[in-house]
Amino acid sequence: MQRRHFLKISAWSAATLAVAGGAGGASWINGAQAPIPGFDSFAQARGWLSGLQENAAARSLTDWSLAQVLEHCAQSVEFSMDGFPLPRSPLFQDTAGRLAFAAFNRRGSMQHGLTDAIPGAPTLIATDLGAAATRRLAAFDAFEANASTLRPHFAYGELDKAQYARAHLLHLANHAQRIDLG
């Protein structure tokens, strides 16, 4: 590997770790240190989703509607079984992507652009919260029942089922940070 190429990858990986929050610590929300809500299991996430479905006051604090947020989270789980439409390069997955997942996993929380679509994913069109929550729950069920090989994550690359479960729970928890329950 040429030195210039190596330095570029190293800088990119270091930047990814810095964005991911390094090896630990709390996240920063609105300039203040705050605990990150999380889910330890799909059962816990299901309970939260059920409560969300029944809460007429709940709303997204991002440019996406609450239904679109849940549709996006469902897409992520579905793509882990069916394949992501536009994966990053294997080099990215094996370097920056792997480092980012390791940092998120170690810290127990994820931070990513909360209105960044999955590359190549269909446009988010959900408007009905009940239908979007049902799709999200169905995605959990399909994932848990899946005995097939999972497809590489578009950024993180190869993940086993336990790692993917962790990524899905961290992903939902990250979006939950920007949902106002009223």
Coordinates of N, CA, C and O in Angstrom, one line a residue:
M1 N 0.9 -1.2 0.0 CA 0.0 0.0 0.0 C 0.9 1.2 0.0 O 1.9 1.3 0.7
Q2 N 0.6 2.2 -0.8 CA 1.4 3.4 -0.9 C 1.1 4.2 0.4 O 0.1 4.2 1.0
R3 N 2.2 4.9 0.8 CA 2.1 5.7 2.0 C 1.0 6.7 2.0 O 0.3 6.9 3.0
R4 N 0.8 7.4 0.9 CA -0.2 8.4 0.8 C -1.6 7.8 1.0 O -2.4 8.4 1.7
H5 N -1.8 6.7 0.4 CA -3.1 6.0 0.5 C -3.3 5.5 1.9 O -4.4 5.6 2.5
F6 N -2.3 5.0 2.6 CA -2.4 4.6 4.0 C -2.7 5.7 4.9 O -3.6 5.6 5.8
L7 N -2.0 6.9 4.7 CA -2.3 8.0 5.5 C -3.7 8.5 5.3 O -4.4 8.9 6.3
K8 N -4.2 8.5 4.1 CA -5.6 8.9 3.8 C -6.6 8.0 4.6 O -7.5 8.5 5.2
I9 N -6.4 6.7 4.5 CA -7.3 5.8 5.2 C -7.2 6.0 6.7 O -8.2 6.0 7.4
S10 N -5.9 6.2 7.2 CA -5.7 6.3 8.7 C -6.4 7.6 9.2 O -7.1 7.6 10.2
A11 N -6.3 8.7 8.4 CA -7.0 9.9 8.8 C -8.5 9.8 8.7 O -9.2 10.2 9.6
W12 N -9.0 9.1 7.7 CA -10.4 8.8 7.6 C -10.9 8.0 8.8 O -11.9 8.3 9.4
S13 N -10.2 6.9 9.2 CA -10.5 6.1 10.3 C -10.5 6.9 11.6 O -11.4 6.7 12.4
A14 N -9.5 7.7 11.8 CA -9.5 8.5 13.0 C -10.6 9.5 13.1 O -11.2 9.7 14.1
A15 N -11.0 10.1 11.9 CA -12.1 11.0 11.9 C -13.4 10.3 12.2 O -14.3 10.8 12.9
T16 N -13.5 9.0 11.7 CA -14.7 8.3 12.0 C -14.8 8.0 13.5 O -15.9 8.1 14.1
L17 N -13.7 7.6 14.1 CA -13.7 7.3 15.5 C -14.1 8.6 16.3 O -14.8 8.5 17.3
A18 N -13.6 9.7 15.9 CA -13.9 11.0 16.6 C -15.4 11.3 16.5 O -16.0 11.7 17.4
V19 N -15.9 11.1 15.3 CA -17.4 11.3 15.1 C -18.2 10.3 15.9 O -19.2 10.7 16.5
A20 N -17.7 9.1 15.9 CA -18.4 8.0 16.6 C -18.3 8.2 18.1 O -19.0 7.5 18.9
G21 N -17.4 9.0 18.6 CA -17.3 9.3 20.0 C -16.2 8.6 20.7 O -16.2 8.5 21.9
G22 N -15.3 8.0 19.9 CA -14.2 7.3 20.5 C -14.6 6.1 21.2 O -15.5 5.4 20.9
A23 N -13.8 5.8 22.3 CA -14.0 4.5 23.0 C -15.0 4.6 24.1 O -15.1 3.6 24.8
G24 N -15.7 5.7 24.3 CA -16.6 5.7 25.4 C -17.1 7.1 25.7 O -16.8 8.0 25.0
G25 N -17.8 7.2 26.8 CA -18.3 8.5 27.2 C -19.7 8.7 26.8 O -20.3 8.0 26.1
A26 N -20.3 9.8 27.3 CA -21.6 10.2 27.0 C -21.7 11.0 25.7 O -20.7 11.5 25.2
S27 N -22.9 11.0 25.2 CA -23.1 11.8 24.0 C -23.5 13.2 24.4 O -23.8 13.5 25.5
W28 N -23.5 14.1 23.4 CA -23.8 15.5 23.7 C -25.1 15.8 22.9 O -25.1 15.6 21.7
I29 N -26.1 16.3 23.6 CA -27.3 16.7 23.0 C -27.6 18.1 23.3 O -27.6 18.5 24.5
N30 N -27.8 19.0 22.3 CA -28.1 20.4 22.5 C -27.0 21.0 23.4 O -27.3 21.9 24.3
G31 N -25.7 20.6 23.2 CA -24.6 21.2 24.0 C -24.5 20.7 25.4 O -23.6 21.1 26.1
A32 N -25.4 19.8 25.9 CA -25.3 19.4 27.3 C -25.1 17.9 27.3 O -25.6 17.2 26.4
Q33 N -24.4 17.4 28.3 CA -24.2 16.0 28.4 C -25.5 15.3 28.9 O -26.1 15.8 29.8
A34 N -25.9 14.3 28.2 CA -27.1 13.6 28.5 C -27.0 12.1 28.4 O -26.3 11.7 27.5
P35 N -27.7 11.4 29.2 CA -27.7 9.9 29.0 C -28.4 9.5 27.7 O -29.3 10.3 27.2
I36 N -28.0 8.4 27.1 CA -28.6 8.0 25.9 C -29.6 6.9 26.2 O -29.3 5.9 26.9
P37 N -30.9 7.1 25.7 CA -31.9 6.0 25.9 C -31.5 4.8 25.1 O -30.9 5.0 24.0
G38 N -31.7 3.6 25.6 CA -31.3 2.5 24.8 C -32.3 1.3 25.0 O -33.2 1.4 25.8
F39 N -32.0 0.3 24.2 CA -32.9 -0.9 24.3 C -31.9 -2.1 24.5 O -30.9 -2.2 23.7
D40 N -32.1 -2.9 25.5 CA -31.3 -4.1 25.7 C -31.7 -5.3 24.9 O -31.0 -6.2 24.8
S41 N -33.0 -5.2 24.4 CA -33.5 -6.4 23.7 C -34.6 -6.0 22.7 O -35.1 -4.9 22.8
F42 N -34.9 -6.9 21.8 CA -36.0 -6.6 20.9 C -37.3 -6.5 21.7 O -38.2 -5.7 21.3
A43 N -37.5 -7.3 22.8 CA -38.7 -7.2 23.6 C -38.8 -5.8 24.2 O -40.0 -5.3 24.1
Q44 N -37.8 -5.2 24.6 CA -37.8 -3.9 25.2 C -38.2 -2.9 24.1 O -39.0 -2.0 24.3
A45 N -37.6 -3.0 22.9 CA -37.9 -2.1 21.8 C -39.3 -2.3 21.4 O -40.0 -1.3 21.0
R46 N -39.8 -3.5 21.3 CA -41.2 -3.7 21.0 C -42.2 -3.0 21.9 O -43.1 -2.4 21.5
G47 N -41.9 -3.1 23.2 CA -42.7 -2.4 24.2 C -42.7 -0.9 24.0 O -43.8 -0.3 24.0
W48 N -41.5 -0.3 23.7 CA -41.4 1.1 23.4 C -42.2 1.4 22.1 O -43.0 2.4 22.1
L49 N -42.1 0.6 21.1 CA -42.8 0.9 19.8 C -44.3 0.8 20.1 O -45.1 1.6 19.5
S50 N -44.8 -0.2 20.9 CA -46.2 -0.3 21.1 C -46.7 0.9 21.9 O -47.8 1.4 21.5
G51 N -46.0 1.4 22.8 CA -46.4 2.6 23.5 C -46.4 3.8 22.6 O -47.3 4.7 22.7
L52 N -45.4 3.9 21.7 CA -45.3 5.0 20.8 C -46.6 5.0 19.9 O -47.2 6.0 19.6
Q53 N -47.0 3.8 19.4 CA -48.1 3.7 18.6 C -49.4 4.2 19.2 O -50.3 4.7 18.6
E54 N -49.5 4.0 20.5 CA -50.7 4.4 21.3 C -50.6 5.9 21.8 O -51.6 6.4 22.3
N55 N -49.5 6.6 21.5 CA -49.3 7.9 22.0 C -49.6 8.9 20.9 O -48.7 9.2 20.1
A56 N -50.8 9.5 20.9 CA -51.2 10.5 19.9 C -50.3 11.8 19.9 O -50.2 12.5 18.9
A57 N -49.7 12.1 21.1 CA -48.9 13.3 21.2 C -47.4 13.1 20.7 O -46.7 14.1 20.5
A58 N -47.0 11.9 20.4 CA -45.6 11.6 20.0 C -45.4 12.2 18.6 O -46.2 12.2 17.7
R59 N -44.2 12.8 18.5 CA -43.8 13.4 17.2 C -42.3 13.3 17.0 O -41.5 13.3 18.0
S60 N -41.9 13.3 15.8 CA -40.4 13.4 15.5 C -40.0 14.8 15.6 O -40.7 15.8 15.2
L61 N -38.8 15.0 16.1 CA -38.1 16.3 16.2 C -37.2 16.6 15.0 O -36.3 17.4 15.1
T62 N -37.3 15.7 14.0 CA -36.4 15.9 12.8 C -37.3 16.3 11.6 O -38.5 16.4 11.8
D63 N -36.7 16.4 10.5 CA -37.4 16.7 9.3 C -38.3 15.5 8.8 O -39.1 15.7 7.9
W64 N -38.0 14.4 9.3 CA -38.8 13.2 8.9 C -40.0 13.1 9.9 O -39.9 13.4 11.1
S65 N -41.2 12.7 9.4 CA -42.3 12.4 10.2 C -42.0 11.2 11.1 O -41.0 10.4 10.8
L66 N -42.7 10.9 12.1 CA -42.5 9.8 13.0 C -42.7 8.5 12.2 O -41.9 7.5 12.3
A67 N -43.7 8.5 11.3 CA -43.9 7.3 10.4 C -42.7 7.0 9.5 O -42.3 5.9 9.3
Q68 N -42.1 8.1 9.0 CA -40.9 8.0 8.1 C -39.7 7.4 8.9 O -38.9 6.6 8.4
V69 N -39.6 7.9 10.2 CA -38.5 7.4 11.0 C -38.6 5.9 11.2 O -37.6 5.1 11.1
L70 N -39.8 5.4 11.5 CA -40.0 4.0 11.7 C -39.9 3.2 10.4 O -39.3 2.1 10.4
E71 N -40.3 3.8 9.3 CA -40.1 3.2 8.0 C -38.6 3.0 7.7 O -38.1 1.9 7.3
H72 N -37.8 4.0 8.0 CA -36.3 4.0 7.8 C -35.7 2.9 8.7 O -34.9 2.1 8.2
C73 N -36.1 2.8 9.9 CA -35.6 1.8 10.8 C -36.0 0.4 10.4 O -35.2 -0.5 10.5
A74 N -37.2 0.2 9.8 CA -37.6 -1.0 9.3 C -36.8 -1.4 8.1 O -36.4 -2.6 7.9
Q75 N -36.5 -0.4 7.2 CA -35.7 -0.7 6.0 C -34.3 -1.3 6.4 O -33.8 -2.2 5.8
S76 N -33.7 -0.7 7.4 CA -32.4 -1.1 7.9 C -32.4 -2.6 8.3 O -31.5 -3.4 7.9
V77 N -33.4 -3.0 9.0 CA -33.6 -4.4 9.4 C -33.8 -5.3 8.2 O -33.2 -6.4 8.1
E78 N -34.7 -4.9 7.4 CA -35.0 -5.7 6.1 C -33.8 -5.8 5.3 O -33.5 -6.9 4.8
F79 N -33.0 -4.8 5.1 CA -31.8 -4.8 4.2 C -30.8 -5.8 4.9 O -30.0 -6.3 4.1
S80 N -30.8 -5.9 6.2 CA -29.8 -6.8 6.8 C -30.0 -8.2 6.4 O -29.1 -9.1 6.3
M81 N -31.3 -8.5 6.0 CA -31.6 -9.9 5.5 C -31.6 -10.0 4.0 O -31.3 -11.0 3.4
D82 N -32.0 -8.9 3.3 CA -32.2 -8.9 1.8 C -31.0 -8.4 1.1 O -30.9 -8.6 -0.1
G83 N -30.2 -7.6 1.7 CA -29.1 -6.9 1.1 C -29.3 -5.4 0.9 O -30.4 -5.0 0.5
F84 N -28.3 -4.6 1.2 CA -28.4 -3.2 1.1 C -28.2 -2.8 -0.4 O -27.4 -3.4 -1.1
P85 N -29.0 -1.8 -0.9 CA -28.9 -1.5 -2.3 C -27.6 -0.9 -2.8 O -27.1 -1.3 -3.9
L86 N -26.9 -0.1 -2.0 CA -25.7 0.5 -2.4 C -24.6 0.5 -1.3 O -24.4 1.4 -0.6
P87 N -24.0 -0.7 -1.2 CA -23.0 -0.8 -0.1 C -21.8 0.1 -0.4 O -21.5 0.3 -1.5
R88 N -21.1 0.5 0.7 CA -19.8 1.2 0.6 C -18.8 0.2 0.1 O -19.1 -1.0 0.1
S89 N -17.7 0.6 -0.3 CA -16.6 -0.3 -0.8 C -16.2 -1.2 0.3 O -16.2 -0.9 1.5
P90 N -15.6 -2.4 -0.1 CA -15.1 -3.3 0.9 C -14.0 -2.6 1.7 O -13.9 -2.9 2.9
L91 N -13.2 -1.8 1.1 CA -12.1 -1.1 1.8 C -12.7 -0.2 2.9 O -12.3 -0.2 4.1
F92 N -13.8 0.5 2.6 CA -14.5 1.4 3.6 C -15.0 0.5 4.7 O -14.8 0.8 5.9
Q93 N -15.7 -0.6 4.4 CA -16.3 -1.5 5.4 C -15.3 -2.1 6.3 O -15.5 -2.2 7.5
D94 N -14.1 -2.4 5.7 CA -13.1 -3.1 6.5 C -12.3 -2.1 7.4 O -11.5 -2.5 8.2
T95 N -12.4 -0.8 7.1 CA -11.6 0.2 7.9 C -12.6 1.1 8.7 O -12.9 0.8 9.8
A96 N -13.0 2.1 8.1 CA -13.8 3.1 8.8 C -15.1 2.5 9.3 O -15.5 2.8 10.4
G97 N -15.8 1.7 8.5 CA -17.0 1.1 8.9 C -16.9 0.2 10.1 O -17.7 0.3 11.1
R98 N -15.9 -0.7 10.1 CA -15.6 -1.6 11.2 C -15.3 -0.8 12.5 O -15.7 -1.2 13.5
L99 N -14.5 0.2 12.3 CA -14.1 1.1 13.5 C -15.3 1.8 14.0 O -15.5 1.9 15.3
A100 N -16.2 2.3 13.2 CA -17.4 3.0 13.7 C -18.3 2.1 14.4 O -18.7 2.4 15.5
F101 N -18.5 0.9 13.9 CA -19.4 -0.1 14.6 C -18.8 -0.5 15.9 O -19.4 -0.5 17.0
A102 N -17.4 -0.7 15.9 CA -16.8 -1.1 17.2 C -16.9 0.0 18.2 O -17.2 -0.3 19.4
A103 N -16.8 1.3 17.8 CA -16.9 2.4 18.8 C -18.4 2.5 19.3 O -18.6 2.7 20.5
F104 N -19.4 2.4 18.4 CA -20.8 2.4 18.8 C -21.1 1.3 19.8 O -21.7 1.5 20.8
N105 N -20.6 0.1 19.4 CA -20.9 -1.1 20.2 C -20.2 -0.9 21.6 O -20.9 -1.2 22.6
R106 N -19.0 -0.5 21.7 CA -18.3 -0.3 22.9 C -19.0 0.8 23.8 O -19.1 0.6 25.0
R107 N -19.4 1.9 23.2 CA -20.0 2.9 23.9 C -21.4 2.6 24.3 O -22.0 3.2 25.3
G108 N -22.1 1.8 23.5 CA -23.5 1.4 23.8 C -24.5 2.4 23.3 O -25.6 2.4 23.7
S109 N -24.0 3.2 22.3 CA -24.9 4.2 21.7 C -24.4 4.5 20.3 O -23.2 4.4 20.1
M110 N -25.3 4.9 19.4 CA -24.9 5.3 18.1 C -25.2 6.7 17.8 O -26.2 7.2 18.4
Q111 N -24.5 7.4 17.0 CA -24.8 8.7 16.6 C -24.6 8.8 15.1 O -23.5 8.5 14.6
H112 N -25.6 9.1 14.4 CA -25.5 9.3 12.9 C -26.5 10.3 12.5 O -27.4 10.7 13.3
G113 N -26.4 10.7 11.2 CA -27.4 11.7 10.7 C -28.8 11.2 10.7 O -29.1 10.2 10.0
L114 N -29.6 11.8 11.5 CA -31.0 11.2 11.7 C -31.9 11.4 10.6 O -33.1 10.9 10.6
T115 N -31.5 12.1 9.5 CA -32.3 12.2 8.3 C -31.5 11.8 7.1 O -31.8 12.2 6.0
D116 N -30.5 11.0 7.3 CA -29.7 10.5 6.2 C -30.3 9.1 5.8 O -30.4 8.2 6.6
A117 N -30.8 9.1 4.6 CA -31.4 7.9 4.0 C -30.3 6.8 3.9 O -29.1 7.1 3.7
I118 N -30.7 5.6 3.9 CA -29.8 4.5 3.6 C -29.5 4.6 2.1 O -30.5 4.7 1.3
P119 N -28.2 4.6 1.7 CA -27.9 4.7 0.3 C -28.7 3.8 -0.6 O -28.6 2.5 -0.4
G120 N -29.4 4.3 -1.6 CA -30.1 3.5 -2.5 C -31.4 3.0 -2.1 O -32.2 2.4 -2.8
A121 N -31.8 3.3 -0.8 CA -33.1 2.9 -0.3 C -34.3 3.6 -1.0 O -34.1 4.8 -1.4
P122 N -35.4 3.0 -1.1 CA -36.6 3.7 -1.6 C -36.9 4.9 -0.8 O -36.6 4.9 0.4
T123 N -37.4 5.9 -1.4 CA -37.8 7.2 -0.7 C -38.8 6.8 0.4 O -39.7 6.0 0.2
L124 N -38.6 7.5 1.5 CA -39.5 7.3 2.7 C -40.9 8.0 2.4 O -40.9 9.2 2.2
I125 N -41.9 7.2 2.4 CA -43.2 7.7 2.0 C -44.3 7.5 3.1 O -45.4 7.9 2.9
A126 N -43.9 6.8 4.2 CA -44.9 6.4 5.2 C -45.6 7.7 5.8 O -44.9 8.7 6.1
T127 N -46.9 7.6 5.9 CA -47.6 8.7 6.6 C -48.4 8.2 7.8 O -48.8 8.9 8.6
D128 N -48.7 6.9 7.8 CA -49.5 6.3 8.8 C -48.6 5.7 9.9 O -47.9 4.7 9.6
L129 N -48.7 6.2 11.1 CA -47.8 5.8 12.2 C -48.1 4.3 12.5 O -47.2 3.5 12.7
G130 N -49.4 3.9 12.6 CA -49.7 2.5 12.9 C -49.1 1.5 11.9 O -48.5 0.5 12.3
A131 N -49.2 1.8 10.6 CA -48.7 1.0 9.6 C -47.1 0.9 9.7 O -46.5 -0.1 9.5
A132 N -46.5 2.1 9.9 CA -45.1 2.1 10.0 C -44.6 1.3 11.2 O -43.6 0.6 11.1
A133 N -45.3 1.5 12.3 CA -44.9 0.7 13.5 C -45.1 -0.8 13.3 O -44.2 -1.6 13.7
T134 N -46.1 -1.2 12.7 CA -46.4 -2.6 12.4 C -45.3 -3.1 11.5 O -44.8 -4.2 11.7
R135 N -44.9 -2.3 10.5 CA -43.8 -2.8 9.6 C -42.5 -2.9 10.4 O -41.8 -3.9 10.2
R136 N -42.2 -2.0 11.3 CA -41.0 -2.1 12.1 C -41.1 -3.3 13.0 O -40.1 -4.0 13.1
L137 N -42.2 -3.6 13.6 CA -42.3 -4.8 14.4 C -42.2 -6.1 13.6 O -41.6 -7.1 14.0
A138 N -42.8 -6.1 12.4 CA -42.7 -7.2 11.5 C -41.2 -7.5 11.1 O -40.8 -8.6 11.0
A139 N -40.5 -6.4 10.9 CA -39.0 -6.5 10.6 C -38.3 -7.2 11.7 O -37.4 -8.0 11.5
F140 N -38.6 -6.8 13.0 CA -38.0 -7.4 14.1 C -38.3 -8.9 14.1 O -37.4 -9.8 14.3
D141 N -39.6 -9.3 13.9 CA -40.0 -10.7 13.9 C -39.3 -11.5 12.8 O -38.8 -12.6 13.1
A142 N -39.2 -10.9 11.6 CA -38.5 -11.6 10.5 C -37.0 -11.8 10.8 O -36.4 -12.8 10.5
F143 N -36.4 -10.8 11.4 CA -35.0 -10.8 11.7 C -34.8 -11.9 12.8 O -33.9 -12.8 12.6
E144 N -35.6 -12.0 13.8 CA -35.4 -13.0 14.9 C -35.6 -14.4 14.3 O -35.0 -15.3 14.8
A145 N -36.5 -14.5 13.4 CA -36.9 -15.8 12.8 C -35.9 -16.3 11.7 O -35.8 -17.4 11.4
N146 N -35.1 -15.3 11.2 CA -34.2 -15.6 10.1 C -33.1 -16.6 10.5 O -32.3 -16.3 11.5
A147 N -33.0 -17.7 9.8 CA -31.9 -18.6 10.0 C -30.9 -18.6 8.9 O -30.0 -19.4 8.9
S148 N -31.2 -17.7 7.9 CA -30.3 -17.6 6.7 C -29.1 -16.7 7.1 O -29.1 -16.0 8.1
T149 N -28.2 -16.7 6.1 CA -27.0 -15.8 6.3 C -27.5 -14.4 6.1 O -28.3 -14.1 5.2
L150 N -27.0 -13.5 7.0 CA -27.3 -12.1 6.9 C -26.4 -11.5 5.9 O -25.3 -11.9 5.6
R151 N -26.9 -10.4 5.3 CA -26.1 -9.7 4.3 C -25.2 -8.6 4.9 O -25.5 -8.1 6.0
P152 N -24.1 -8.3 4.3 CA -23.2 -7.3 4.9 C -23.9 -5.9 5.1 O -24.7 -5.5 4.2
H153 N -23.6 -5.2 6.1 CA -24.2 -3.9 6.4 C -23.5 -3.0 5.3 O -22.3 -3.1 5.0
F154 N -24.2 -2.0 4.9 CA -23.7 -1.1 3.8 C -22.4 -0.4 4.3 O -21.5 -0.1 3.4
A155 N -22.3 -0.1 5.5 CA -21.1 0.6 6.0 C -20.2 -0.3 6.9 O -19.0 -0.2 6.8
Y156 N -20.8 -1.1 7.8 CA -20.0 -1.9 8.7 C -19.5 -3.2 8.2 O -18.7 -3.8 8.8
G157 N -20.0 -3.6 7.0 CA -19.6 -4.9 6.5 C -20.2 -6.1 7.1 O -21.4 -6.0 7.6
E158 N -19.5 -7.2 7.2 CA -20.0 -8.4 7.8 C -20.3 -8.3 9.3 O -19.4 -7.9 10.0
L159 N -21.5 -8.6 9.7 CA -21.8 -8.7 11.1 C -22.5 -10.0 11.3 O -23.3 -10.5 10.5
D160 N -22.3 -10.6 12.5 CA -23.0 -11.8 12.8 C -24.4 -11.4 13.4 O -24.7 -10.2 13.5
K161 N -25.2 -12.4 13.7 CA -26.6 -12.1 14.1 C -26.6 -11.2 15.4 O -27.4 -10.3 15.5
A162 N -25.8 -11.6 16.3 CA -25.8 -10.8 17.6 C -25.3 -9.4 17.3 O -25.8 -8.4 17.9
Q163 N -24.3 -9.2 16.5 CA -23.8 -7.9 16.2 C -24.9 -7.1 15.5 O -25.1 -5.9 15.7
Y164 N -25.5 -7.7 14.5 CA -26.6 -7.0 13.8 C -27.7 -6.7 14.7 O -28.3 -5.5 14.6
A165 N -28.1 -7.5 15.6 CA -29.2 -7.2 16.6 C -28.8 -6.0 17.4 O -29.6 -5.1 17.6
R166 N -27.5 -6.0 17.8 CA -27.0 -4.8 18.6 C -27.1 -3.5 17.7 O -27.5 -2.5 18.2
A167 N -26.7 -3.6 16.5 CA -26.7 -2.5 15.6 C -28.1 -2.0 15.4 O -28.4 -0.8 15.4
H168 N -29.1 -2.9 15.2 CA -30.5 -2.5 15.0 C -31.0 -1.8 16.3 O -31.8 -0.8 16.2
L169 N -30.7 -2.3 17.4 CA -31.2 -1.7 18.7 C -30.5 -0.3 18.9 O -31.2 0.6 19.3
L170 N -29.2 -0.2 18.6 CA -28.6 1.1 18.7 C -29.1 2.1 17.8 O -29.3 3.3 18.1
H171 N -29.4 1.6 16.5 CA -30.0 2.5 15.5 C -31.4 3.0 15.9 O -31.6 4.2 15.9
L172 N -32.2 2.2 16.4 CA -33.5 2.6 16.9 C -33.4 3.6 18.1 O -34.1 4.6 18.1
A173 N -32.5 3.2 19.0 CA -32.3 4.1 20.2 C -31.8 5.5 19.7 O -32.2 6.5 20.3
N174 N -30.9 5.5 18.7 CA -30.4 6.8 18.3 C -31.6 7.7 17.7 O -31.7 8.8 18.1
H175 N -32.5 7.0 17.0 CA -33.6 7.8 16.5 C -34.6 8.1 17.6 O -35.2 9.2 17.6
A176 N -34.7 7.3 18.6 CA -35.6 7.6 19.7 C -35.2 8.8 20.5 O -36.1 9.5 21.1
Q177 N -34.0 9.2 20.4 CA -33.5 10.4 21.1 C -34.2 11.7 20.5 O -34.3 12.7 21.2
R178 N -34.6 11.6 19.3 CA -35.2 12.8 18.7 C -36.7 12.6 18.4 O -37.3 13.1 17.5
I179 N -37.4 11.8 19.3 CA -38.8 11.6 19.3 C -39.3 12.2 20.6 O -38.9 11.8 21.7
D180 N -40.3 13.2 20.5 CA -40.9 13.8 21.6 C -42.1 13.0 21.9 O -43.0 12.8 21.1
L181 N -42.2 12.5 23.1 CA -43.4 11.6 23.5 C -44.5 12.5 24.0 O -45.6 11.9 24.4
G182 N -44.4 13.8 24.0 CA -45.5 14.7 24.4 C -45.7 14.9 25.8 O -45.2 14.4 26.8

